[in-house]
PDB file of C-alpha atoms and ligand atoms in Angstrom:
ATOM      1  CA  MET A  10      67.638  67.185 154.690  1.00 84.00           C
ATOM      2  CA  GLN A  11      64.585  65.078 153.902  1.00 88.00           C
ATOM      3  CA  LEU A  12      63.012  64.316 150.528  1.00 90.00           C
ATOM      4  CA  GLN A  13      59.855  66.377 151.129  1.00 93.00           C
ATOM      5  CA  HIS A  14      61.953  69.441 151.990  1.00 96.00           C
ATOM      6  CA  HIS A  15      64.121  68.965 148.898  1.00 96.00           C
ATOM      7  CA  THR A  16      60.940  68.616 146.815  1.00 96.00           C
ATOM      8  CA  ALA A  17      59.423  71.829 148.231  1.00 97.00           C
ATOM      9  CA  PHE A  18      62.678  73.739 147.798  1.00 97.00           C
ATOM     10  CA  SER A  19      63.208  72.448 144.233  1.00 98.00           C
ATOM     11  CA  ILE A  20      59.654  73.430 143.241  1.00 98.00           C
ATOM     12  CA  THR A  21      60.230  76.928 144.685  1.00 98.00           C
ATOM     13  CA  ILE A  22      63.605  77.462 142.973  1.00 98.00           C
ATOM     14  CA  SER A  23      62.274  76.097 139.646  1.00 98.00           C
ATOM     15  CA  GLY A  24      59.230  78.382 139.874  1.00 98.00           C
ATOM     16  CA  ILE A  25      61.437  81.417 140.501  1.00 98.00           C
ATOM     17  CA  LEU A  26      63.703  80.416 137.570  1.00 98.00           C
ATOM     18  CA  TYR A  27      60.684  80.078 135.284  1.00 98.00           C
ATOM     19  CA  LEU A  28      59.338  83.481 136.346  1.00 98.00           C
ATOM     20  CA  MET A  29      62.750  85.085 135.775  1.00 98.00           C
ATOM     21  CA  PHE A  30      63.786  83.426 132.496  1.00 98.00           C
ATOM     22  CA  LYS A  31      60.524  81.982 130.989  1.00 98.00           C
ATOM     23  CA  SER A  32      62.397  78.762 130.165  1.00 98.00           C
ATOM     24  CA  TRP A  33      60.623  75.424 130.718  1.00 98.00           C
ATOM     25  CA  GLY A  34      63.883  73.530 130.047  1.00 98.00           C
ATOM     26  CA  LEU A  35      65.732  75.432 132.760  1.00 98.00           C
ATOM     27  CA  ALA A  36      62.878  75.021 135.279  1.00 98.00           C
ATOM     28  CA  ILE A  37      62.188  71.326 134.570  1.00 98.00           C
ATOM     29  CA  ALA A  38      65.894  70.339 134.584  1.00 98.00           C
ATOM     30  CA  CYS A  39      66.342  72.142 137.914  1.00 98.00           C
ATOM     31  CA  LEU A  40      63.223  70.541 139.416  1.00 98.00           C
ATOM     32  CA  ILE A  41      64.046  66.970 138.346  1.00 98.00           C
ATOM     33  CA  SER A  42      67.766  67.076 139.224  1.00 98.00           C
ATOM     34  CA  GLY A  43      67.123  68.774 142.589  1.00 98.00           C
ATOM     35  CA  ILE A  44      64.843  65.921 143.673  1.00 97.00           C
ATOM     36  CA  PHE A  45      66.124  62.828 141.858  1.00 96.00           C
ATOM     37  CA  ILE A  46      69.781  63.311 142.823  1.00 97.00           C
ATOM     38  CA  ASP A  47      68.697  61.400 145.959  1.00 95.00           C
ATOM     39  CA  LEU A  48      68.200  58.253 143.854  1.00 95.00           C
ATOM     40  CA  ASP A  49      71.917  57.646 144.406  1.00 96.00           C
ATOM     41  CA  HIS A  50      70.939  56.482 147.913  1.00 96.00           C
ATOM     42  CA  LEU A  51      69.515  53.419 146.132  1.00 95.00           C
ATOM     43  CA  VAL A  52      73.039  52.358 145.112  1.00 95.00           C
ATOM     44  CA  ASP A  53      74.223  52.492 148.737  1.00 97.00           C
ATOM     45  CA  VAL A  54      71.128  50.735 150.119  1.00 97.00           C
ATOM     46  CA  ILE A  55      71.305  47.901 147.570  1.00 96.00           C
ATOM     47  CA  ARG A  56      75.096  47.562 147.997  1.00 96.00           C
ATOM     48  CA  GLU A  57      74.778  47.228 151.792  1.00 95.00           C
ATOM     49  CA  HIS A  58      71.370  45.560 152.208  1.00 96.00           C
ATOM     50  CA  GLY A  59      70.756  43.658 148.951  1.00 96.00           C
ATOM     51  CA  TRP A  60      68.081  43.752 146.253  1.00 96.00           C
ATOM     52  CA  SER A  61      65.219  42.519 148.441  1.00 95.00           C
ATOM     53  CA  VAL A  62      64.769  45.894 150.237  1.00 95.00           C
ATOM     54  CA  ARG A  63      61.203  47.244 149.944  1.00 95.00           C
ATOM     55  CA  VAL A  64      60.252  50.924 149.693  1.00 93.00           C
ATOM     56  CA  LYS A  65      59.412  51.334 153.417  1.00 94.00           C
ATOM     57  CA  GLU A  66      62.669  49.576 154.408  1.00 95.00           C
ATOM     58  CA  PHE A  67      64.595  51.840 152.025  1.00 94.00           C
ATOM     59  CA  PHE A  68      63.401  54.978 153.826  1.00 92.00           C
ATOM     60  CA  ASP A  69      63.977  53.340 157.241  1.00 93.00           C
ATOM     61  CA  ILE A  70      67.561  52.428 156.297  1.00 95.00           C
ATOM     62  CA  CYS A  71      68.238  56.018 155.207  1.00 93.00           C
ATOM     63  CA  ARG A  72      66.499  57.608 158.231  1.00 91.00           C
ATOM     64  CA  LYS A  73      68.353  55.320 160.673  1.00 93.00           C
ATOM     65  CA  ALA A  74      71.666  55.758 158.795  1.00 92.00           C
ATOM     66  CA  GLN A  75      72.253  52.021 158.430  1.00 94.00           C
ATOM     67  CA  PHE A  76      75.443  52.246 156.378  1.00 95.00           C
ATOM     68  CA  ASP A  77      79.013  51.065 156.949  1.00 96.00           C
ATOM     69  CA  ARG A  78      80.205  52.793 153.780  1.00 96.00           C
ATOM     70  CA  ILE A  79      78.581  55.673 151.877  1.00 96.00           C
ATOM     71  CA  LEU A  80      79.313  56.439 148.228  1.00 96.00           C
ATOM     72  CA  LEU A  81      76.533  58.952 147.344  1.00 97.00           C
ATOM     73  CA  VAL A  82      77.814  59.176 143.815  1.00 96.00           C
ATOM     74  CA  TRP A  83      75.782  62.280 142.757  1.00 97.00           C
ATOM     75  CA  HIS A  84      76.286  64.212 146.009  1.00 98.00           C
ATOM     76  CA  GLY A  85      79.587  65.948 145.326  1.00 98.00           C
ATOM     77  CA  TRP A  86      81.047  69.429 145.016  1.00 98.00           C
ATOM     78  CA  GLU A  87      83.003  67.972 142.101  1.00 98.00           C
ATOM     79  CA  TRP A  88      79.726  67.662 140.101  1.00 98.00           C
ATOM     80  CA  VAL A  89      78.833  71.250 141.031  1.00 98.00           C
ATOM     81  CA  ILE A  90      82.174  72.466 139.608  1.00 98.00           C
ATOM     82  CA  LEU A  91      81.942  70.293 136.455  1.00 98.00           C
ATOM     83  CA  LEU A  92      78.309  71.271 135.782  1.00 98.00           C
ATOM     84  CA  GLY A  93      79.142  74.952 136.348  1.00 98.00           C
ATOM     85  CA  GLU A  94      81.959  74.649 133.812  1.00 98.00           C
ATOM     86  CA  ALA A  95      79.689  72.757 131.366  1.00 98.00           C
ATOM     87  CA  SER A  96      76.957  75.417 131.726  1.00 98.00           C
ATOM     88  CA  TRP A  97      79.426  78.168 130.959  1.00 98.00           C
ATOM     89  CA  GLN A  98      81.061  76.260 128.061  1.00 98.00           C
ATOM     90  CA  THR A  99      77.656  75.634 126.419  1.00 98.00           C
ATOM     91  CA  GLY A 100      76.641  79.296 126.603  1.00 98.00           C
ATOM     92  CA  TRP A 101      74.289  78.582 129.532  1.00 98.00           C
ATOM     93  CA  ASN A 102      72.307  75.832 127.793  1.00 98.00           C
ATOM     94  CA  PRO A 103      69.036  75.838 129.788  1.00 98.00           C
ATOM     95  CA  TRP A 104      68.965  72.043 130.415  1.00 98.00           C
ATOM     96  CA  ILE A 105      72.595  71.842 131.583  1.00 98.00           C
ATOM     97  CA  THR A 106      72.274  75.054 133.603  1.00 98.00           C
ATOM     98  CA  GLY A 107      69.042  73.726 135.152  1.00 98.00           C
ATOM     99  CA  VAL A 108      70.817  70.532 136.259  1.00 98.00           C
ATOM    100  CA  PHE A 109      73.710  72.677 137.557  1.00 98.00           C
ATOM    101  CA  ILE A 110      71.340  74.790 139.682  1.00 98.00           C
ATOM    102  CA  GLY A 111      69.278  71.762 140.818  1.00 98.00           C
ATOM    103  CA  ILE A 112      72.299  69.711 141.927  1.00 98.00           C
ATOM    104  CA  SER A 113      74.000  72.773 143.456  1.00 98.00           C
ATOM    105  CA  GLN A 114      71.074  73.867 145.637  1.00 98.00           C
ATOM    106  CA  HIS A 115      70.554  70.247 146.789  1.00 98.00           C
ATOM    107  CA  VAL A 116      74.201  69.711 147.774  1.00 98.00           C
ATOM    108  CA  VAL A 117      74.338  73.123 149.519  1.00 97.00           C
ATOM    109  CA  LEU A 118      71.209  72.282 151.560  1.00 97.00           C
ATOM    110  CA  ASP A 119      72.446  68.768 152.438  1.00 96.00           C
ATOM    111  CA  SER A 120      75.787  70.259 153.434  1.00 96.00           C
ATOM    112  CA  LEU A 121      74.091  72.834 155.701  1.00 95.00           C
ATOM    113  CA  PHE A 122      71.644  70.415 157.346  1.00 94.00           C
ATOM    114  CA  ASN A 123      73.439  67.029 157.380  1.00 93.00           C
ATOM    115  CA  THR A 124      76.982  67.799 158.486  1.00 93.00           C
ATOM    116  CA  ARG A 125      79.237  70.352 160.167  1.00 92.00           C
ATOM    117  CA  ASN A 126      81.971  69.561 157.650  1.00 95.00           C
ATOM    118  CA  PRO A 127      81.297  70.716 154.058  1.00 96.00           C
ATOM    119  CA  LEU A 128      83.992  68.280 152.871  1.00 97.00           C
ATOM    120  CA  SER A 129      81.554  65.453 153.651  1.00 97.00           C
ATOM    121  CA  TYR A 130      80.083  66.313 150.254  1.00 98.00           C
ATOM    122  CA  SER A 131      83.335  65.974 148.340  1.00 98.00           C
ATOM    123  CA  LEU A 132      83.651  62.684 146.439  1.00 98.00           C
ATOM    124  CA  ILE A 133      87.452  62.899 146.607  1.00 98.00           C
ATOM    125  CA  TRP A 134      87.420  63.601 150.349  1.00 98.00           C
ATOM    126  CA  ARG A 135      85.049  60.631 150.959  1.00 98.00           C
ATOM    127  CA  TRP A 136      87.147  58.396 148.707  1.00 98.00           C
ATOM    128  CA  ARG A 137      90.312  59.320 150.729  1.00 98.00           C
ATOM    129  CA  ARG A 138      88.410  58.132 153.830  1.00 98.00           C
ATOM    130  CA  ASP A 139      87.438  54.870 152.118  1.00 98.00           C
ATOM    131  CA  PHE A 140      83.761  56.007 152.104  1.00 97.00           C
ATOM    132  CA  HIS A 141      83.587  55.102 155.828  1.00 97.00           C
ATOM    133  CA  PHE A 142      80.183  56.347 157.010  1.00 96.00           C
ATOM    134  CA  ASP A 143      81.087  57.069 160.657  1.00 95.00           C
ATOM    135  CA  THR A 144      84.105  59.151 159.600  1.00 96.00           C
ATOM    136  CA  ILE A 145      82.196  61.098 156.950  1.00 96.00           C
ATOM    137  CA  PHE A 146      78.926  61.695 158.853  1.00 94.00           C
ATOM    138  CA  PRO A 147      79.820  61.544 162.573  1.00 92.00           C
ATOM    139  CA  LYS A 148      76.607  63.485 163.369  1.00 89.00           C
ATOM    140  CA  TYR A 149      74.602  60.370 162.440  1.00 89.00           C
ATOM    141  CA  THR A 150      76.540  57.699 164.331  1.00 87.00           C
ATOM    142  CA  ALA A 151      74.389  58.090 167.485  1.00 85.00           C
ATOM    143  CA  ILE A 152      71.239  57.554 165.394  1.00 87.00           C
ATOM    144  CA  LYS A 153      72.863  54.628 163.584  1.00 85.00           C
ATOM    145  CA  TYR A 154      73.933  52.686 166.666  1.00 88.00           C
ATOM    146  CA  ARG A 155      70.703  53.402 168.573  1.00 88.00           C
ATOM    147  CA  HIS A 156      68.877  51.407 165.855  1.00 82.00           C
ATOM    148  CA  ARG A 157      71.284  48.438 165.666  1.00 74.00           C
TER     149      ARG A 157
HETATM  150 ZN1   ZN B  26      70.518  64.538 149.184  1.00 71.58          ZN
END
């Protein structure tokens, strides 16, 4: 799923949360985490293509799936579970719960739109496959090799 869709969805979910609970902390934490989770792509782009990548190149690299390995450190069901636990343990602290909802909706949407295998969004599952892009996201290999 693309950044503009994540942004629109995060704004919608955060707006609904604000209307339901009248909590700015909950809404803002959900909005920011639901969009900026994608900053973890920066780690993968810099690791594979170096520090000299410009903004336009960054989006091209992501769109054309130019990765041999993919870490995506914030995209993981493990974070969803840990943040759910942390939300519960803190008595549903609005900031932690907002991050929980923001990260959760983002990972669910990426899982629905980017892969047929929900395990692609498990950090442990990716780690067991040595973060090998073609194994984890086979749907994107045609796009990747068309642009090489
Ligand atoms: Zn994402």
